[in-house]
CSV table of C-alpha atoms in Angstrom, one decimal:
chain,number,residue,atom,x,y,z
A,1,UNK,CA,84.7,86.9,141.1
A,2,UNK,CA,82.1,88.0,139.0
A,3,UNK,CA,78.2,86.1,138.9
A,4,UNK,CA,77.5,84.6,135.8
A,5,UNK,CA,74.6,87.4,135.6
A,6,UNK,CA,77.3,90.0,135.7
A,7,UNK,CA,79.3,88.8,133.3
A,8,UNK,CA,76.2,88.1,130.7
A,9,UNK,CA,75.6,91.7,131.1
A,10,UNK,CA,78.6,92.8,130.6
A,11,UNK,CA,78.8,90.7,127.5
A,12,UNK,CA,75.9,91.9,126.2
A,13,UNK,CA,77.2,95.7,127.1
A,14,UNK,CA,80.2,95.0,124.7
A,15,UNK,CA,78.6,93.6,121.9
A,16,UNK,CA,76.1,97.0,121.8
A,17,UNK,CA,79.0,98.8,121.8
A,18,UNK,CA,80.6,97.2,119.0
A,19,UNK,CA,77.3,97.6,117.2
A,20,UNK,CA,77.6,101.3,117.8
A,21,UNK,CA,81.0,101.2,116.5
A,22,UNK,CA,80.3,100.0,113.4
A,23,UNK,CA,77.3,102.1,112.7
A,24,UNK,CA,79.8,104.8,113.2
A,25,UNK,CA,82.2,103.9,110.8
A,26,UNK,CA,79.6,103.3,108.4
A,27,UNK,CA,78.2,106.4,108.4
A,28,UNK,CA,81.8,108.3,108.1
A,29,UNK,CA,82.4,105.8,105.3
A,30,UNK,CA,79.2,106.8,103.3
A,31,UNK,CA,80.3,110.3,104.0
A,32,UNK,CA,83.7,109.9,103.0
A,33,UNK,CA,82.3,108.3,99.6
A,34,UNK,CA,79.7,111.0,99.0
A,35,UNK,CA,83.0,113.8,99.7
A,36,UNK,CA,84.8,111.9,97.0
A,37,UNK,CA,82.4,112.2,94.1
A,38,UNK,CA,85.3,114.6,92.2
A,39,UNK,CA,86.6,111.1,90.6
A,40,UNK,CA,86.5,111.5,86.7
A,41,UNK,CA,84.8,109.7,84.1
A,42,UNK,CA,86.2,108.8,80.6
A,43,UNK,CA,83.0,108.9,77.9
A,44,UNK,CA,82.4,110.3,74.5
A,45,UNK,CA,80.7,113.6,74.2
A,46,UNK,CA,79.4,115.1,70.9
A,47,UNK,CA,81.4,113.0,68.8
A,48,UNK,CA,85.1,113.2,70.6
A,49,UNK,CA,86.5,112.3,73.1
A,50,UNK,CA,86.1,114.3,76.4
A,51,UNK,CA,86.7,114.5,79.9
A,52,UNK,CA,83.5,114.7,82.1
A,53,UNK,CA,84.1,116.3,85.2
A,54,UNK,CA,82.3,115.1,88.0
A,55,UNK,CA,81.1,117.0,91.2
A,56,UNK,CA,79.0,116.5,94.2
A,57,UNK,CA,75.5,116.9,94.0
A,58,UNK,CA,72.9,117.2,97.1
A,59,UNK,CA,71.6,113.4,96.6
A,60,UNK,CA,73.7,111.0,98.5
A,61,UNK,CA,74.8,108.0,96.4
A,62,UNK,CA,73.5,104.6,97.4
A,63,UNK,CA,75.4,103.6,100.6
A,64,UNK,CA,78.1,101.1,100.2
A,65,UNK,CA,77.9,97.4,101.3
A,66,UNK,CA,81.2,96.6,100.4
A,67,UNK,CA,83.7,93.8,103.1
A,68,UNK,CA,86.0,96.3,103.8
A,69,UNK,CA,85.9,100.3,104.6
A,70,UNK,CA,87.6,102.5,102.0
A,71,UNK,CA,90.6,103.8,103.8
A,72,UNK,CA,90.6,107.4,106.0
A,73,UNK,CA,90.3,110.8,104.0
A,74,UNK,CA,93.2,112.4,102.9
A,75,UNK,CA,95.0,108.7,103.3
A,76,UNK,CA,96.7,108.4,100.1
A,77,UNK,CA,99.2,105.4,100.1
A,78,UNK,CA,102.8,106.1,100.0
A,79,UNK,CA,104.1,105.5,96.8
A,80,UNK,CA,107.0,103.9,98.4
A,81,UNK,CA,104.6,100.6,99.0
A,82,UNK,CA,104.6,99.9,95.5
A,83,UNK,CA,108.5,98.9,95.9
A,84,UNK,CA,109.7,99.8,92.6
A,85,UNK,CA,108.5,96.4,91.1
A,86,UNK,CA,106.2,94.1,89.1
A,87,UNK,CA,103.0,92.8,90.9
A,88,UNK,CA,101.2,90.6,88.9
A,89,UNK,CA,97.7,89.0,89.8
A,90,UNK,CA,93.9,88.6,88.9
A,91,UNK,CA,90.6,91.0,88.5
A,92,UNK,CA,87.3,88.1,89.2
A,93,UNK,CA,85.2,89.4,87.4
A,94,UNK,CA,81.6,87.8,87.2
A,95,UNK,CA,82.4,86.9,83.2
A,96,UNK,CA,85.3,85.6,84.3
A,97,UNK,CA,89.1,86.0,85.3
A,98,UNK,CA,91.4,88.4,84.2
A,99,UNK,CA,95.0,88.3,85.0
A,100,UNK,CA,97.1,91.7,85.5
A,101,UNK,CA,100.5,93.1,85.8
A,102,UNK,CA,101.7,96.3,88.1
A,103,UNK,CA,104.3,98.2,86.9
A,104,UNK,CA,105.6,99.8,90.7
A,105,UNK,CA,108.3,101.3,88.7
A,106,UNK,CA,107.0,103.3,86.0
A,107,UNK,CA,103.4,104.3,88.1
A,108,UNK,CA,104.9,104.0,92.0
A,109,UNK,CA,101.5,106.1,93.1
A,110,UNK,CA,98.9,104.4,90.9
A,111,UNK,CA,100.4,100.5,92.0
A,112,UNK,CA,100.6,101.5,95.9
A,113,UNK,CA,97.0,103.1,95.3
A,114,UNK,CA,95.3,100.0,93.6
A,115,UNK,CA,97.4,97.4,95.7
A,116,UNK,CA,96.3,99.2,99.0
A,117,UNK,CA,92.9,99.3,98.1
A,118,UNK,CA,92.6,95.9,96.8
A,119,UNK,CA,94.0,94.7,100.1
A,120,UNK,CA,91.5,96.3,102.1
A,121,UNK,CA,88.8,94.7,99.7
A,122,UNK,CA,88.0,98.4,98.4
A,123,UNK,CA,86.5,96.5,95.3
A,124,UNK,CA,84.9,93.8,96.0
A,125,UNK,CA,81.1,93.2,94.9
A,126,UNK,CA,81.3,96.7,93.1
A,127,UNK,CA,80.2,97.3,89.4
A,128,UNK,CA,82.2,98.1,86.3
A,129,UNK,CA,79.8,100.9,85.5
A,130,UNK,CA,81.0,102.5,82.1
A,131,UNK,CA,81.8,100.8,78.3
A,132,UNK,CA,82.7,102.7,75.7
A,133,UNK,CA,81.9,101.4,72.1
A,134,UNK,CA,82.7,104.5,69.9
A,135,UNK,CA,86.0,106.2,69.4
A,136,UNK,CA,87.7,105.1,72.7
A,137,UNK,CA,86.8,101.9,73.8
A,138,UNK,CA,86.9,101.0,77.5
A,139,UNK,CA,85.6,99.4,80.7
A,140,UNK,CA,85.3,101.7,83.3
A,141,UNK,CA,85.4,100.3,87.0
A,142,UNK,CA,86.6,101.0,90.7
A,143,UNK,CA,83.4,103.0,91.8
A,144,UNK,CA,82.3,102.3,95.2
A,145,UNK,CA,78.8,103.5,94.5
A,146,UNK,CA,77.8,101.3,91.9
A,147,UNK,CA,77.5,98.1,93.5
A,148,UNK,CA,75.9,95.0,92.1
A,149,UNK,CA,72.1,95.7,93.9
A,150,UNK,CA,72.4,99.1,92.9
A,151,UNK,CA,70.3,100.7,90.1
A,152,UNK,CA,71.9,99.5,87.0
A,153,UNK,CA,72.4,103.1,85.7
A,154,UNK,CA,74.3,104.4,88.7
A,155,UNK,CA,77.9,104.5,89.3
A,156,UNK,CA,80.7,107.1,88.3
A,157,UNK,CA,80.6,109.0,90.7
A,158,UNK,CA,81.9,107.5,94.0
A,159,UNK,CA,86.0,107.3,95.4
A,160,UNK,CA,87.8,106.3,98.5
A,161,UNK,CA,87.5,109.6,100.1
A,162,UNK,CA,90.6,111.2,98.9
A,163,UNK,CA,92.3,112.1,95.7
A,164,UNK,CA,95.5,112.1,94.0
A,165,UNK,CA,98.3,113.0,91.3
A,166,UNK,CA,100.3,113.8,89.3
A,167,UNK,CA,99.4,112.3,86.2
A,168,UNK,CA,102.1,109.4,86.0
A,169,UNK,CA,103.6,107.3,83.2
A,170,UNK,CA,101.1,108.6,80.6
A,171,UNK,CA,101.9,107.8,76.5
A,172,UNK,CA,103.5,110.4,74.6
A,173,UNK,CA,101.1,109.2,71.4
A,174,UNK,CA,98.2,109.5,73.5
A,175,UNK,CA,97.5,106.1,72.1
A,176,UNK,CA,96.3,103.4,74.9
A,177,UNK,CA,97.2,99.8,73.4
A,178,UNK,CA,94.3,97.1,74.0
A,179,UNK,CA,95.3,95.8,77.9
A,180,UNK,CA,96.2,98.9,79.2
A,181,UNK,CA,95.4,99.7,82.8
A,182,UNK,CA,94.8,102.9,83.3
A,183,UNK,CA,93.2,105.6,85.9
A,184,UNK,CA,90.4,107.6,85.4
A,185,UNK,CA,90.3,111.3,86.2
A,186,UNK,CA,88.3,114.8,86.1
A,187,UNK,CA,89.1,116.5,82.6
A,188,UNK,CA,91.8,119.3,83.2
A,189,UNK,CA,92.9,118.2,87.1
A,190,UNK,CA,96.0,116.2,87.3
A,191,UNK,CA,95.4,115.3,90.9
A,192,UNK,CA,91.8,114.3,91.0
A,193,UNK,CA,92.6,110.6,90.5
A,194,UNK,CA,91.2,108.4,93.5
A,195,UNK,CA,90.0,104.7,92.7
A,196,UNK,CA,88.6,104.4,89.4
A,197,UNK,CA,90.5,102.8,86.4
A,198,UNK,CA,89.7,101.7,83.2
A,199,UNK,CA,90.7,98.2,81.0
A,200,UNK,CA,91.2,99.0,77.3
A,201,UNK,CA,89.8,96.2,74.9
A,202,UNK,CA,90.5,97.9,71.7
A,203,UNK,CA,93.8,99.7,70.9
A,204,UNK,CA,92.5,103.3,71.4
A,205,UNK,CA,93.7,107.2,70.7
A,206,UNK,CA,92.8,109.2,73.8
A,207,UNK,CA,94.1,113.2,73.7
A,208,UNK,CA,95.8,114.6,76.2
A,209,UNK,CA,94.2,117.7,78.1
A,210,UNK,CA,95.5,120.6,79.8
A,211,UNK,CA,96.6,118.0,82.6
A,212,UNK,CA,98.1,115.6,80.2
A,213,UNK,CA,97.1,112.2,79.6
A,214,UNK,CA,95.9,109.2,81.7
A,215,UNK,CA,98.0,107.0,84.2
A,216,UNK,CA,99.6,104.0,82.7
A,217,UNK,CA,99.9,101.8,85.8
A,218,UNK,CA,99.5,98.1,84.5
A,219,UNK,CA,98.8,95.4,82.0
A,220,UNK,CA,96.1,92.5,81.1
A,221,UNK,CA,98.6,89.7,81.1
A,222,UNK,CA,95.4,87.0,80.2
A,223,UNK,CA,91.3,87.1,79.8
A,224,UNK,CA,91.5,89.8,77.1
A,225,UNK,CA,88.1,87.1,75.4
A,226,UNK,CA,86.9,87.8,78.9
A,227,UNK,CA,87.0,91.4,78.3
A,228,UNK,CA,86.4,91.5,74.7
A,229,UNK,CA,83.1,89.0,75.3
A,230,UNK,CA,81.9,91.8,77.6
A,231,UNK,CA,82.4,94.5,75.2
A,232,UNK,CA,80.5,92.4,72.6
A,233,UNK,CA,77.7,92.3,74.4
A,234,UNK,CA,77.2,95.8,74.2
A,235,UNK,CA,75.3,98.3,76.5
A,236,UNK,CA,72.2,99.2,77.6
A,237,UNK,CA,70.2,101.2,74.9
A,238,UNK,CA,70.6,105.0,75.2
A,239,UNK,CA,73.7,104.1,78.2
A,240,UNK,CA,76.7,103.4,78.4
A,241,UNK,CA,76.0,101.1,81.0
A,242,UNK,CA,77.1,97.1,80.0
A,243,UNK,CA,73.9,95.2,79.6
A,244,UNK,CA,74.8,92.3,81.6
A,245,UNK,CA,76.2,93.3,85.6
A,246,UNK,CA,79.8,93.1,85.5
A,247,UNK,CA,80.7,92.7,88.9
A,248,UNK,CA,84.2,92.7,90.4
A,249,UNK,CA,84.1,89.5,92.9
A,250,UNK,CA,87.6,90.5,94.2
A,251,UNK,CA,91.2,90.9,93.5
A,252,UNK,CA,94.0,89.1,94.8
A,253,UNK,CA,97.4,91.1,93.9
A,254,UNK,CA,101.0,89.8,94.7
């Protein structure tokens, strides 16, 4: 039988270990982010609406903090977890709550993407970094690197370390009706969708590019004067970055 000495030490043995261990993952998280800067934006450029591509620079983003580590590279979620049906729940967001709808059927990819990440707690504490007031008009969230003690102009550039396509249940129109959920994506590259998405507050026409349009993957179902309020209050001069922190305090999907 083992001395109470021995087994202190060997307590104390473990728990440095596990300290290691999550040091470890943290790093291959912050790495994983930094490899998965390729996620696109949606802004206006010049007057119109564009795509801006996105692509990794030599400055690390600021590391994440978030509960939960993004999931392994190159671990897309099978599509099959979406189960071909509606999932219905709520985005807390610091204004307030905003209650969504899934369509598994119409966008299996996008739904088992979103769902698996919110599960893992992918989101939570991160930043909706991006309103757009002229032409198209958006909140743009689901960036891992633009947390809510970042600086207030970073964010847009982050993703969970993999990316995805094709583009899936996009409008023919290329019109996006206030309370669409959609993904974001580089301009021209189908399968360069990875965590980001964007809430439409104000019914808005958004042309397709040589991939086609944007994934149609859910609803707002309630809190569109959450939403809108946020959009009222504007941006940051010179940014499009919303003046007040709108932070995503978690998301509970079912």
């Amino acid at each position: 039988m083992s001395t109470k000495s021995e087994r202190e030490y060997e307590r104390r043995r473990y728990e440095k270990w596990q300290e290691r261990q999550a040091k470890a993952r943290a790093r291959r998280h912050r790495q994983r982010v930094i490899a998965g800067s390729i996620v696109g934006a949606l802004v206006l450029a010049t007057g119109v609406v564009a795509a801006l591509a996105l692509t990794n620079d030599d400055t690390p983003a600021a590391a994440p903090t978030q509960s939960a580590p993004a999931p392994d590279a190159a671990q897309v979620p099978d599509p099959s977890l979406a189960e071909g049906r509606t999932w219905t729940g709520t985005l807390a967001l610091s204004q307030g709550e905003i209650g969504i709808e899934l369509d598994g059927a119409a966008a299996p990819q996008a739904v088992a993407n979103f769902v698996s990440l919110a599960g893992d707690g992918f989101f939570a504490s991160t930043k909706c970094h991006r309103l757009t007031e002229e032409g198209i008009f958006v909140l743009q969230c689901g960036d891992p690197t633009a947390l809510g003690t970042a600086d207030p102009t970073t964010g847009g550039t982050g993703g969970p370390g993999y990316s995805w396509g094709p583009i899936e249940n996009a409008p023919t129109d290329d019109v996006y009706p206030a309370g669409t959920i959609a993904m974001a994506r580089t301009g021209d590259d189908g399968s360069s969708m990875g965590s980001q998405f964007f809430l439409v507050y104000k019914d808005s026409p958004i042309p397709a590019d040589a991939a086609g349009g944007y994934t149609v993957f859910g609803q707002i179902t309630s809190g569109m004067d959450v939403l809108q309020a946020i959009a009222d209050a504007g941006t940051v001069e010179g940014t499009t970055v919303p003046v007040s922190d709108v932070i995503i305090e978690g998301v509970n999907i079912q």
